[in-house]
């Protein structure tokens, strides 16, 4: 029985298009764990800034407003939810406008401090264990996670996956956007996208989603047995 097994905190990091969200949700569901999409939280605060007239090119303005929105994340992997001030934001946060601005907003230290604290509180409350996905989980948010995984894939594979998700998108433009996002996330001063020293790297370029899921489930189960 799952309840007889030890609680485990799993940190899954990596850039966009590596299969991070699909893998994390599936692994959490398979193992009876909670699930948290930290990227959605940064998208949520970005969406709030845009809809409330905050100049997202002005770091000081972003920092001043950062504590105003109330972001609540549901942790059911079968139906993860996110609300901002009580409003369902799951659709609006996936727009191209939010995607193009989220790196700038999430680079502001005050934003990261607030969201990191929120993420830690959610992980601490997940009594049965949790899979947390993002870009700085293993390095900054949950450095003591029981298992850290860093997903990678070639820019071409990642662009193809993203283009498949968005109808009518241009493969070359998608690839360039991903590379630009990588540079922004990896180069920011506060909690950059990076692989933790003790993370297990999984290259998903040549793997199917199911193969990636099985690989991660095996790693988590191994960690549970060891615990």
Coordinates of C-alpha atoms in Angstrom, one line a residue:
X1 CA 0.0 0.0 0.0
X2 CA 1.2 3.5 -0.8
X3 CA 0.4 4.8 2.7
X4 CA 2.9 2.4 4.1
X5 CA 5.8 3.9 2.2
X6 CA 7.9 6.8 3.3
X7 CA 7.0 10.3 2.3
X8 CA 9.3 11.6 -0.4
X9 CA 10.0 15.1 -1.8
X10 CA 11.0 15.0 -5.5
X11 CA 12.4 18.1 -7.3
X12 CA 12.3 18.1 -11.1
X13 CA 14.0 20.9 -12.8
X14 CA 14.8 21.8 -16.4
X15 CA 14.0 24.1 -19.3
X16 CA 10.8 24.3 -21.2
X17 CA 9.9 21.5 -23.7
X18 CA 11.7 18.7 -21.9
X19 CA 8.5 17.0 -20.8
X20 CA 8.8 18.3 -17.3
X21 CA 5.1 19.0 -16.6
X22 CA 3.7 15.9 -18.2
X23 CA 6.3 13.8 -16.4
X24 CA 5.9 15.4 -13.0
X25 CA 2.1 15.0 -13.1
X26 CA 2.2 11.4 -14.3
X27 CA 4.8 10.4 -11.7
X28 CA 2.9 12.1 -8.9
X29 CA -0.3 10.4 -10.0
X30 CA 1.3 7.0 -10.3
X31 CA 2.9 7.1 -6.8
X32 CA 0.1 8.8 -4.9
X33 CA 2.0 12.0 -4.4
X34 CA 1.0 15.7 -4.5
X35 CA 2.1 17.8 -7.4
X36 CA 3.2 21.5 -7.7
X37 CA 3.9 23.4 -10.9
X38 CA 6.0 26.3 -9.7
X39 CA 6.2 27.8 -13.2
X40 CA 2.4 28.3 -13.1
X41 CA 2.9 30.4 -10.0
X42 CA 5.3 32.7 -11.8
X43 CA 2.9 32.9 -14.7
X44 CA 0.1 33.7 -12.3
X45 CA 1.9 36.7 -10.8
X46 CA 2.9 37.8 -14.3
X47 CA -0.7 37.6 -15.5
X48 CA -1.8 39.6 -12.4
X49 CA 0.8 42.3 -13.1
X50 CA -0.3 42.6 -16.8
X51 CA -4.0 42.8 -16.0
X52 CA -3.4 45.3 -13.2
X53 CA -1.4 47.8 -15.3
X54 CA 2.0 47.1 -13.7
X55 CA 4.9 48.0 -16.0
X56 CA 6.6 44.6 -16.3
X57 CA 9.7 46.3 -17.7
X58 CA 10.1 48.2 -14.4
X59 CA 11.7 46.0 -11.7
X60 CA 10.9 48.5 -9.0
X61 CA 7.2 48.6 -9.9
X62 CA 7.1 44.8 -10.0
X63 CA 8.8 44.6 -6.6
X64 CA 6.4 47.1 -5.0
X65 CA 3.3 45.1 -6.3
X66 CA 4.6 41.6 -5.8
X67 CA 2.9 40.9 -2.4
X68 CA -0.5 42.1 -3.5
X69 CA -2.0 39.1 -5.4
X70 CA -3.1 36.0 -3.5
X71 CA -2.0 32.9 -5.4
X72 CA -3.4 29.5 -4.4
X73 CA -2.2 26.3 -6.0
X74 CA -4.1 23.0 -6.0
X75 CA -1.8 20.0 -5.7
X76 CA -3.9 17.2 -7.2
X77 CA -1.9 15.8 -10.1
X78 CA -5.0 14.7 -11.9
X79 CA -6.5 18.2 -11.8
X80 CA -4.0 20.8 -10.7
X81 CA -5.6 24.3 -10.2
X82 CA -4.3 27.8 -9.7
X83 CA -6.3 30.9 -8.6
X84 CA -5.3 34.5 -8.3
X85 CA -7.4 36.5 -5.8
X86 CA -10.0 33.7 -6.0
X87 CA -10.2 33.7 -9.8
X88 CA -9.3 30.7 -11.9
X89 CA -6.1 31.6 -13.8
X90 CA -5.3 28.2 -15.3
X91 CA -6.3 29.4 -18.9
X92 CA -5.1 33.1 -18.8
X93 CA -1.6 32.3 -17.6
X94 CA -0.9 30.2 -20.7
X95 CA -1.2 33.1 -23.2
X96 CA 1.7 34.2 -25.4
X97 CA 1.7 37.6 -23.7
X98 CA 2.3 36.0 -20.3
X99 CA 4.9 33.6 -21.8
X100 CA 6.9 36.5 -23.3
X101 CA 6.9 38.4 -20.0
X102 CA 7.3 35.8 -17.3
X103 CA 11.1 35.6 -17.3
X104 CA 11.4 39.4 -16.7
X105 CA 8.9 39.3 -13.8
X106 CA 10.4 36.1 -12.2
X107 CA 13.9 37.6 -12.3
X108 CA 12.9 40.3 -9.8
X109 CA 14.3 39.2 -6.4
X110 CA 11.2 40.3 -4.4
X111 CA 9.0 38.1 -6.6
X112 CA 11.3 35.1 -6.2
X113 CA 11.5 35.5 -2.4
X114 CA 7.7 35.6 -2.1
X115 CA 7.0 32.7 -4.5
X116 CA 9.8 30.6 -3.0
X117 CA 8.3 31.0 0.5
X118 CA 4.9 29.9 -0.9
X119 CA 6.4 26.9 -2.6
X120 CA 8.2 25.8 0.5
X121 CA 5.0 26.1 2.6
X122 CA 3.1 23.9 0.1
X123 CA 5.9 21.3 0.1
X124 CA 6.0 21.2 3.9
X125 CA 2.2 20.7 4.1
X126 CA 2.2 17.7 1.7
X127 CA 2.3 15.0 4.3
X128 CA 2.3 12.1 1.8
X129 CA 5.1 13.5 -0.4
X130 CA 5.2 15.8 -3.4
X131 CA 6.7 16.2 -6.8
X132 CA 7.7 19.8 -7.4
X133 CA 8.7 21.0 -10.8
X134 CA 10.4 24.2 -11.9
X135 CA 13.8 25.7 -12.7
X136 CA 15.4 26.3 -9.3
X137 CA 13.7 23.6 -7.1
X138 CA 16.8 21.4 -6.4
X139 CA 19.2 24.4 -6.1
X140 CA 17.2 27.0 -4.2
X141 CA 13.6 26.1 -3.2
X142 CA 14.1 22.6 -1.9
X143 CA 17.9 22.0 -1.7
X144 CA 17.2 19.1 0.8
X145 CA 14.8 17.3 -1.5
X146 CA 15.0 13.5 -1.3
X147 CA 15.5 13.2 -5.0
X148 CA 16.5 15.8 -7.6
X149 CA 16.1 15.3 -11.3
X150 CA 17.2 17.6 -14.1
X151 CA 15.5 17.0 -17.4
X152 CA 17.2 18.1 -20.6
X153 CA 16.6 17.7 -24.4
X154 CA 18.0 19.2 -27.6
X155 CA 16.6 22.6 -28.6
X156 CA 15.2 20.9 -31.8
X157 CA 13.4 18.3 -29.8
X158 CA 12.0 20.8 -27.4
X159 CA 10.9 23.1 -30.1
X160 CA 9.1 20.3 -31.9
X161 CA 7.2 19.4 -28.7
X162 CA 6.2 23.0 -28.1
X163 CA 5.1 23.5 -31.7
X164 CA 3.0 20.4 -31.4
X165 CA 1.3 21.9 -28.3
X166 CA 0.5 25.2 -30.0
X167 CA -1.4 24.9 -33.3
X168 CA 0.0 27.0 -36.1
X169 CA 3.2 27.8 -34.4
X170 CA 6.4 28.2 -36.4
X171 CA 9.1 25.6 -35.5
X172 CA 12.1 28.0 -36.0
X173 CA 10.5 30.8 -34.1
X174 CA 9.6 28.4 -31.3
X175 CA 13.2 27.2 -31.1
X176 CA 14.5 30.7 -31.0
X177 CA 12.1 31.7 -28.3
X178 CA 13.1 28.7 -26.2
X179 CA 16.8 29.5 -26.5
X180 CA 16.1 33.1 -25.5
X181 CA 14.1 31.9 -22.5
X182 CA 16.9 29.6 -21.5
X183 CA 19.4 32.5 -21.6
X184 CA 17.2 34.7 -19.5
X185 CA 16.5 32.0 -16.9
X186 CA 20.0 30.7 -16.7
X187 CA 21.5 34.2 -16.7
X188 CA 19.4 35.9 -14.0
X189 CA 21.2 36.8 -10.7
X190 CA 18.5 35.4 -8.4
X191 CA 18.0 31.6 -8.4
X192 CA 19.0 30.9 -12.1
X193 CA 18.0 27.8 -14.0
X194 CA 20.7 25.3 -13.1
X195 CA 21.3 21.6 -12.4
X196 CA 21.9 20.8 -8.7
X197 CA 25.2 19.1 -8.1
X198 CA 23.5 16.0 -6.7
X199 CA 20.7 15.9 -9.4
X200 CA 20.2 12.9 -11.7
X201 CA 20.2 14.2 -15.3
X202 CA 17.8 12.6 -17.7
X203 CA 18.1 13.5 -21.4
X204 CA 14.7 13.1 -22.9
X205 CA 15.6 13.9 -26.5
X206 CA 15.3 10.3 -27.8
X207 CA 12.8 9.1 -25.2
X208 CA 9.1 8.8 -25.4
X209 CA 7.1 10.5 -22.6
X210 CA 6.2 7.1 -21.2
X211 CA 9.9 6.1 -21.1
X212 CA 10.7 9.3 -19.2
X213 CA 7.9 8.6 -16.7
X214 CA 9.0 5.1 -16.1
X215 CA 12.6 6.2 -15.6
X216 CA 11.6 8.8 -13.0
X217 CA 9.2 6.4 -11.2
X218 CA 12.0 3.9 -10.9
X219 CA 14.3 6.6 -9.4
X220 CA 11.6 7.6 -6.9
X221 CA 10.8 4.1 -5.9
X222 CA 14.5 3.4 -5.4
X223 CA 14.8 6.4 -3.1
X224 CA 11.7 5.3 -1.1
X225 CA 13.2 1.9 -0.6
X226 CA 16.5 3.4 0.5
X227 CA 14.7 5.6 3.0

